[in-house]
mmCIF file of C-alpha atoms in Angstrom:
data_model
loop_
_atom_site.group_PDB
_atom_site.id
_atom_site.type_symbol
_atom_site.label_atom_id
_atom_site.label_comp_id
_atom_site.label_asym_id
_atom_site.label_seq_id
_atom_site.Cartn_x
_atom_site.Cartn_y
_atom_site.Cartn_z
ATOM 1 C CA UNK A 1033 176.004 -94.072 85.646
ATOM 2 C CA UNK A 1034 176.331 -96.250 82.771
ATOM 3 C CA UNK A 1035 173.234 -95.623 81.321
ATOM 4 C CA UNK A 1036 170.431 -98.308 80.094
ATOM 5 C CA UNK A 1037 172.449 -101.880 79.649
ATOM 6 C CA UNK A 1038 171.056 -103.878 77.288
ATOM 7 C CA UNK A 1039 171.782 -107.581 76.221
ATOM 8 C CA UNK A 1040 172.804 -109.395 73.816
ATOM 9 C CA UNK A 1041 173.807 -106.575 71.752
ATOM 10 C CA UNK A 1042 173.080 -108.931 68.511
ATOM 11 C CA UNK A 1043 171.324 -112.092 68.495
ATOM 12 C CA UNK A 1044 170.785 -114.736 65.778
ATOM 13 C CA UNK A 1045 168.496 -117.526 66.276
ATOM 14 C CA UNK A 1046 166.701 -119.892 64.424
ATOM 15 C CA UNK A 1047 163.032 -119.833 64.063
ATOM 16 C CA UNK A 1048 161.143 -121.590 66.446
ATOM 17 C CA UNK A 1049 163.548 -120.925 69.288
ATOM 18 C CA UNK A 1050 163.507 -119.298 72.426
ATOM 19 C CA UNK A 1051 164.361 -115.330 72.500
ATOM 20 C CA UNK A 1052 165.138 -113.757 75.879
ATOM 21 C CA UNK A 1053 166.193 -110.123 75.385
ATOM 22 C CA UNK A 1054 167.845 -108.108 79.009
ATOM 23 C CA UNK A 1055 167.451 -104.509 80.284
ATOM 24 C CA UNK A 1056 168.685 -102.894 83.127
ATOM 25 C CA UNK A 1057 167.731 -99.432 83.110
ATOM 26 C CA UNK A 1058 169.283 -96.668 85.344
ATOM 27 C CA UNK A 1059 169.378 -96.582 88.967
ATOM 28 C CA UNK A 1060 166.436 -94.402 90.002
ATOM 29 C CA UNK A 1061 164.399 -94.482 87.235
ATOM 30 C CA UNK A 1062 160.864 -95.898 87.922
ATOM 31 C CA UNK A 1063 159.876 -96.755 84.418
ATOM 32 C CA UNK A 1064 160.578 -99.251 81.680
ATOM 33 C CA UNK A 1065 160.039 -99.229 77.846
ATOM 34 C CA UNK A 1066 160.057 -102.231 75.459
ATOM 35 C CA UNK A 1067 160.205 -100.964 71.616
ATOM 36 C CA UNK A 1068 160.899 -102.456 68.871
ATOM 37 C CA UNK A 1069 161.578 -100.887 65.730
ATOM 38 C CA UNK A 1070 161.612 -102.224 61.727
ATOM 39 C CA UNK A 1071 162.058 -100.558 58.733
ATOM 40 C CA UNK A 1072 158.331 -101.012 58.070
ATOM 41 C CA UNK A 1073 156.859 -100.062 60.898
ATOM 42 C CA UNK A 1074 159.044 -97.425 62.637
ATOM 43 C CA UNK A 1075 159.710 -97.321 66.609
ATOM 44 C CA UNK A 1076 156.502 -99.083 68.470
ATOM 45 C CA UNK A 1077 155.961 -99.251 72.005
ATOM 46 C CA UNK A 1078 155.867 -103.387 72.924
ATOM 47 C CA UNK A 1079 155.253 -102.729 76.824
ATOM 48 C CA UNK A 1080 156.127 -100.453 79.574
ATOM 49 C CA UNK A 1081 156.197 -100.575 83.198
ATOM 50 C CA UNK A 1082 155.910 -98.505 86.116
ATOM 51 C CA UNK A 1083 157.407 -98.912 89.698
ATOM 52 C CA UNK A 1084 157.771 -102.620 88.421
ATOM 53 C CA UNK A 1085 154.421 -103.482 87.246
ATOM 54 C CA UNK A 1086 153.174 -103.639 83.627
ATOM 55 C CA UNK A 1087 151.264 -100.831 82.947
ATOM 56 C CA UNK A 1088 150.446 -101.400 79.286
ATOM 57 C CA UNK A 1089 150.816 -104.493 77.183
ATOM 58 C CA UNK A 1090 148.313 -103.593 74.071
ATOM 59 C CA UNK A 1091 151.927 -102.879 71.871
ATOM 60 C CA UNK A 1092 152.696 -106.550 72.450
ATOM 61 C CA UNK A 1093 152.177 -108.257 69.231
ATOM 62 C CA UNK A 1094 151.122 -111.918 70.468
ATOM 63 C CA UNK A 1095 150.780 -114.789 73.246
ATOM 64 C CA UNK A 1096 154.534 -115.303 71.652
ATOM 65 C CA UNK A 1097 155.747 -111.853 73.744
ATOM 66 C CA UNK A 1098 155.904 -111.514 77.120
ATOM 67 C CA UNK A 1099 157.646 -109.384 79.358
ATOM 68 C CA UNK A 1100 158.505 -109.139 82.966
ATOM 69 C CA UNK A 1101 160.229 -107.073 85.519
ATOM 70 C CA UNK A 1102 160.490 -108.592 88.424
ATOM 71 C CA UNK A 1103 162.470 -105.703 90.347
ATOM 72 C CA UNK A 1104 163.518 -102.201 89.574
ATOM 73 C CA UNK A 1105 167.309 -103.130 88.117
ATOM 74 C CA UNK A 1106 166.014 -105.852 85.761
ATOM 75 C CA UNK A 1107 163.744 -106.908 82.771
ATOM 76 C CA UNK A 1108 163.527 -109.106 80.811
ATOM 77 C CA UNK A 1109 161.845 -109.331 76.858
ATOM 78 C CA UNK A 1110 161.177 -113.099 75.730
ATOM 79 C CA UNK A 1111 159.959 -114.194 72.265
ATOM 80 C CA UNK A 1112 158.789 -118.293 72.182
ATOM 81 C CA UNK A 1113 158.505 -119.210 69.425
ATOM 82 C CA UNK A 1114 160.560 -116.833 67.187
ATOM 83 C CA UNK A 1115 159.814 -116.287 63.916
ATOM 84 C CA UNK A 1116 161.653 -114.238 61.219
ATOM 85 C CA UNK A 1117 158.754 -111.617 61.096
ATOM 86 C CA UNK A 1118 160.016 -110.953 64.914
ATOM 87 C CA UNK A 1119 163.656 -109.580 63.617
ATOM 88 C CA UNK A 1120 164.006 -106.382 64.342
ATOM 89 C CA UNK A 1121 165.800 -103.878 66.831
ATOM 90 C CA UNK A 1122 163.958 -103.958 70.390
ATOM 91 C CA UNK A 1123 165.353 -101.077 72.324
ATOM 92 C CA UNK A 1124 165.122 -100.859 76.325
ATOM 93 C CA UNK A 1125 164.226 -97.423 77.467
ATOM 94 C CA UNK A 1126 164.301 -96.425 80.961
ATOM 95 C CA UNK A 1127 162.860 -93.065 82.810
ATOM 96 C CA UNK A 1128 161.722 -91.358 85.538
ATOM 97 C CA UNK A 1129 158.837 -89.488 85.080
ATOM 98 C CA UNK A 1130 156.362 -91.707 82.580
ATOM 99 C CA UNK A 1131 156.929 -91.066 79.104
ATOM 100 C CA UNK A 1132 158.426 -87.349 80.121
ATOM 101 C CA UNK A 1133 161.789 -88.139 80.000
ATOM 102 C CA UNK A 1134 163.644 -91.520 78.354
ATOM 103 C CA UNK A 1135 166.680 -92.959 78.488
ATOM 104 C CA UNK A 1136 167.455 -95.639 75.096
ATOM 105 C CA UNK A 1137 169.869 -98.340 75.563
ATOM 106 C CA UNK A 1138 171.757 -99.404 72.308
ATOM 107 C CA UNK A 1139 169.350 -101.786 71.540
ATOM 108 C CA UNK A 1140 169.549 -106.016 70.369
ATOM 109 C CA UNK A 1141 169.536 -106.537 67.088
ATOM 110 C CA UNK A 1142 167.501 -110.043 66.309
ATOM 111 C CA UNK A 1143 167.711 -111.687 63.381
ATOM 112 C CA UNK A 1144 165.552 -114.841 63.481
ATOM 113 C CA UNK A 1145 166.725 -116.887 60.085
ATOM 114 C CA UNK B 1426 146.279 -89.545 60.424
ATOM 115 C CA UNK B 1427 149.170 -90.061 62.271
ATOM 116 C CA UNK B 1428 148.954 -88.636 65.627
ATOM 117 C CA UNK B 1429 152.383 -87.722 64.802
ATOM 118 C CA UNK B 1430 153.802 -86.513 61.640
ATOM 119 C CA UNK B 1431 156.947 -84.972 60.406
ATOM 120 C CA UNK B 1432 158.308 -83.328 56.932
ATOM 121 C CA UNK B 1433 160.205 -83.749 55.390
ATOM 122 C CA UNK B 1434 160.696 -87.569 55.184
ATOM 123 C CA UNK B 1435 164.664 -87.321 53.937
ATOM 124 C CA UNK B 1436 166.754 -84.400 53.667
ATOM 125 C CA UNK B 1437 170.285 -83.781 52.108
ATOM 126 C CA UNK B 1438 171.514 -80.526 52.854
ATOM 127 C CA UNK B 1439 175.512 -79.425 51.918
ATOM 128 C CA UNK B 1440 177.902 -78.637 55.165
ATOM 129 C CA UNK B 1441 177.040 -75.051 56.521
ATOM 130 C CA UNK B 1442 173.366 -74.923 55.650
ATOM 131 C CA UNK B 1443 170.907 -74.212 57.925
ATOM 132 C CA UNK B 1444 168.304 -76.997 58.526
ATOM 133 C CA UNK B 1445 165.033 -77.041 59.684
ATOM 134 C CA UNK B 1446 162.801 -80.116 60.713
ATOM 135 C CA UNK B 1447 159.051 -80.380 61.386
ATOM 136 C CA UNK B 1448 156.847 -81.926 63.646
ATOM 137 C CA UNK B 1449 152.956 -81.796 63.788
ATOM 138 C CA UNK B 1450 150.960 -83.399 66.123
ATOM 139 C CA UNK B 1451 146.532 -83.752 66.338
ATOM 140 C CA UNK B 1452 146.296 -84.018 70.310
ATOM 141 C CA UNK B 1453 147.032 -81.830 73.473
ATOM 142 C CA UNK B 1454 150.187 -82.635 75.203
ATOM 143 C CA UNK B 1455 152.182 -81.581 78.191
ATOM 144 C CA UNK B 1456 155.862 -81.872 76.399
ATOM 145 C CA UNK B 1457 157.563 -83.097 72.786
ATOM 146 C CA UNK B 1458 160.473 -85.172 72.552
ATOM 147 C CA UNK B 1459 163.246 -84.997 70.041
ATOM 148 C CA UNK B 1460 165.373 -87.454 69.453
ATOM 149 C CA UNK B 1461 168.646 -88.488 67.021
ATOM 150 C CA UNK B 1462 169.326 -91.835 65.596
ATOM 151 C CA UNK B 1463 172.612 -92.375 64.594
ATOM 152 C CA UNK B 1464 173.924 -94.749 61.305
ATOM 153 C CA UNK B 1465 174.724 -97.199 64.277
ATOM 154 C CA UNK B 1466 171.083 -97.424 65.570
ATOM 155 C CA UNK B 1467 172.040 -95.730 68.605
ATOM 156 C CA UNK B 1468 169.329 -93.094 70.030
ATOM 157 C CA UNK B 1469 169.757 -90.430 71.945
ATOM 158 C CA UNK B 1470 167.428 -87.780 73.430
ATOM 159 C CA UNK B 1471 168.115 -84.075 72.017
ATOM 160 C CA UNK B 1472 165.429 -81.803 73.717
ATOM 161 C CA UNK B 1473 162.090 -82.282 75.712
ATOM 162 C CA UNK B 1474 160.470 -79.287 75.698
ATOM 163 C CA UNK B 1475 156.722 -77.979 76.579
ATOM 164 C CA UNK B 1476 157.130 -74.114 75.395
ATOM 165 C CA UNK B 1477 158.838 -71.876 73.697
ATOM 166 C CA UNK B 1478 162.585 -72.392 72.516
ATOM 167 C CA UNK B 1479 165.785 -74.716 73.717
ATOM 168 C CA UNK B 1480 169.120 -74.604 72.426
ATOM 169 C CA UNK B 1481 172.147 -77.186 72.792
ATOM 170 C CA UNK B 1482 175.143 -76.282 71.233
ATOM 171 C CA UNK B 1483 174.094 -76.184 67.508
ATOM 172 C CA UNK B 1484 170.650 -77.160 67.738
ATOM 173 C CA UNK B 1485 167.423 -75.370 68.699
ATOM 174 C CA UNK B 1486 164.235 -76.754 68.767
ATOM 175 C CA UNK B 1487 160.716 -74.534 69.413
ATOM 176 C CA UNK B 1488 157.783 -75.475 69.840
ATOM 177 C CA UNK B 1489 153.679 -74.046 69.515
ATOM 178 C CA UNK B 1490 151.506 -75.262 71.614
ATOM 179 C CA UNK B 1491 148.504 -73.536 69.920
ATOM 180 C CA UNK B 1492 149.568 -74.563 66.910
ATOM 181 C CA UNK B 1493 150.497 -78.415 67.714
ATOM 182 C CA UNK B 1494 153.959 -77.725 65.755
ATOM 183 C CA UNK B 1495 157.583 -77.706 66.695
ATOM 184 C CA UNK B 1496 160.865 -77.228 64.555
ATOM 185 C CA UNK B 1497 163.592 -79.057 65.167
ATOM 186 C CA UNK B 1498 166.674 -76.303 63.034
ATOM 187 C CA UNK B 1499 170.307 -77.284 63.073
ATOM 188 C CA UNK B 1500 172.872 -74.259 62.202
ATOM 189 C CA UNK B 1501 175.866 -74.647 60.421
ATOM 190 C CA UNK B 1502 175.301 -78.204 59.393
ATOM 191 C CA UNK B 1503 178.383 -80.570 59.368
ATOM 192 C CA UNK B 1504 178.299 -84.424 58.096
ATOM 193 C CA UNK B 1505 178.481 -85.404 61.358
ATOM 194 C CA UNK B 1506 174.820 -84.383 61.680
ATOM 195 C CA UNK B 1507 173.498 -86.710 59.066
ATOM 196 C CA UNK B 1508 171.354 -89.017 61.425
ATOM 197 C CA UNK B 1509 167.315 -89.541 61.420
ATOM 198 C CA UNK B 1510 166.060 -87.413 63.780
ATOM 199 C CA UNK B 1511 162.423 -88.525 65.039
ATOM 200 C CA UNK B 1512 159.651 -86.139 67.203
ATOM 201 C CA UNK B 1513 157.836 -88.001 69.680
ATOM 202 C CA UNK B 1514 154.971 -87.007 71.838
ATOM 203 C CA UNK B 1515 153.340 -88.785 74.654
ATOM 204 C CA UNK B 1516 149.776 -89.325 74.325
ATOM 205 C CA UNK B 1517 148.375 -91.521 76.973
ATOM 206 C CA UNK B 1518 151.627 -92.182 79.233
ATOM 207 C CA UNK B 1519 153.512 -93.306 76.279
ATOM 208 C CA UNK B 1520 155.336 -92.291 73.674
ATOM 209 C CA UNK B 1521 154.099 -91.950 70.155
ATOM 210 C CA UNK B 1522 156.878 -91.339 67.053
ATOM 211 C CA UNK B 1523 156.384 -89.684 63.706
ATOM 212 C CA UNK B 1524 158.298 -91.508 60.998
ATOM 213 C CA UNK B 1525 161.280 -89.556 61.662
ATOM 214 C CA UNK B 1526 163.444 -87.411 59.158
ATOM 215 C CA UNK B 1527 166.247 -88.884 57.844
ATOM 216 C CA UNK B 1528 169.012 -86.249 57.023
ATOM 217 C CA UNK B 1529 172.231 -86.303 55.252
ATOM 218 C CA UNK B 1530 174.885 -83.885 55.168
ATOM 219 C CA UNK B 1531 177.289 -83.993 52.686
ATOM 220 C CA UNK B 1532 180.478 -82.340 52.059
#
């Protein structure tokens, strides 16, 4: 298996633009993390999903994050409006047992300038 | 508090030493995760472990549950091994970090 596929690998936008971030995690696994991590702030749990539906949203920092997954080889992270604040690295982590056992993707670094 | 916490915050130890890495935690849990970050940003899981001791080539990790501690020790310590390496526990169905350790290993 490939592992947890993430894309872009790096993405720079300008603020006020439309942010779509992509995760496929690994075949089999029946959950899905959204983190994002800044020097400030560490590693932070933005969403996570189980057996496709959103299970808990309170990491997402605003109305400007949402999330969706609409089956189990695909999700998707979007940001609209960016804004530089929202730079960071947002890693996709897939599993299959809850938060027992996670798999990180490489992670998209964001820079919105 | 952090739910999580880990000492020290940075480490520099010279090739060969034995290392050692802590992780408390305040709440009950079923299992700890440990987990290396490399320069690159990459992450990759090292142990999950819910009692007693695991080893993986040069690294051993141990945990108490009683005591709501684990050690994370690496033996022989090469520069290769100079990463952050964060604790994470999962306290309602998701994962919570500590701050994480960062750790160089110099020649």
């Amino acid at each position: 298996d490939a592992g947890v596929i993430q894309s872009p690998r790096h993405e720079v936008t300008e603020m006020g633009q439309e942010v779509t971030l992509r995760c496929k995690p690994i075949s089999g696994h029946n959950s899905l993390f959204w983190y994002r991590q800044t020097m400030m702030r560490g590693l932070e749990l933005l969403i996570y999903f189980n057996n496709n539906v959103p299970i808990d949203d309170s990491g997402m920092p605003e109305d400007r994050f949402s999330a969706k997954m609409p089956n189990a080889s695909f999700s998707t992270l979007k940001i609209q409006p960016s804004e530089p604040r929202d730079s960071a690295v947002y890693f996709c982590a897939s599993g299959a047992g809850g938060a027992n056992e996670q798999f990180f993707g490489p992670g998209t670094r964001l820079t919105v300038l | 508090k952090n739910e999580v916490e880990q000492s020290p915050q940075n480490l520099t130890a010279q090739e060969g030493e034995f290392i050692t890495i802590n992780c408390s935690y305040s709440v009950g849990i079923s299992a700890l995760h440990w987990l290396q970050q490399h320069p690159g940003g990459g992450i990759v899981s090292l142990f999950m472990l819910s009692s007693g001791k695991k080893k993986h080539g040069r690294l051993i990790a141990t945990i108490n549950i009683q005591e709501k501690h684990s050690s994370l020790h690496i033996t022989a310590s090469h520069p290769r091994d100079s990463a952050v390496y964060i604790c994470a526990v999962p306290l309602k169905g998701k994962l919570t970090f500590g701050t994480g350790t960062r750790l160089q290993v110099t020649l």
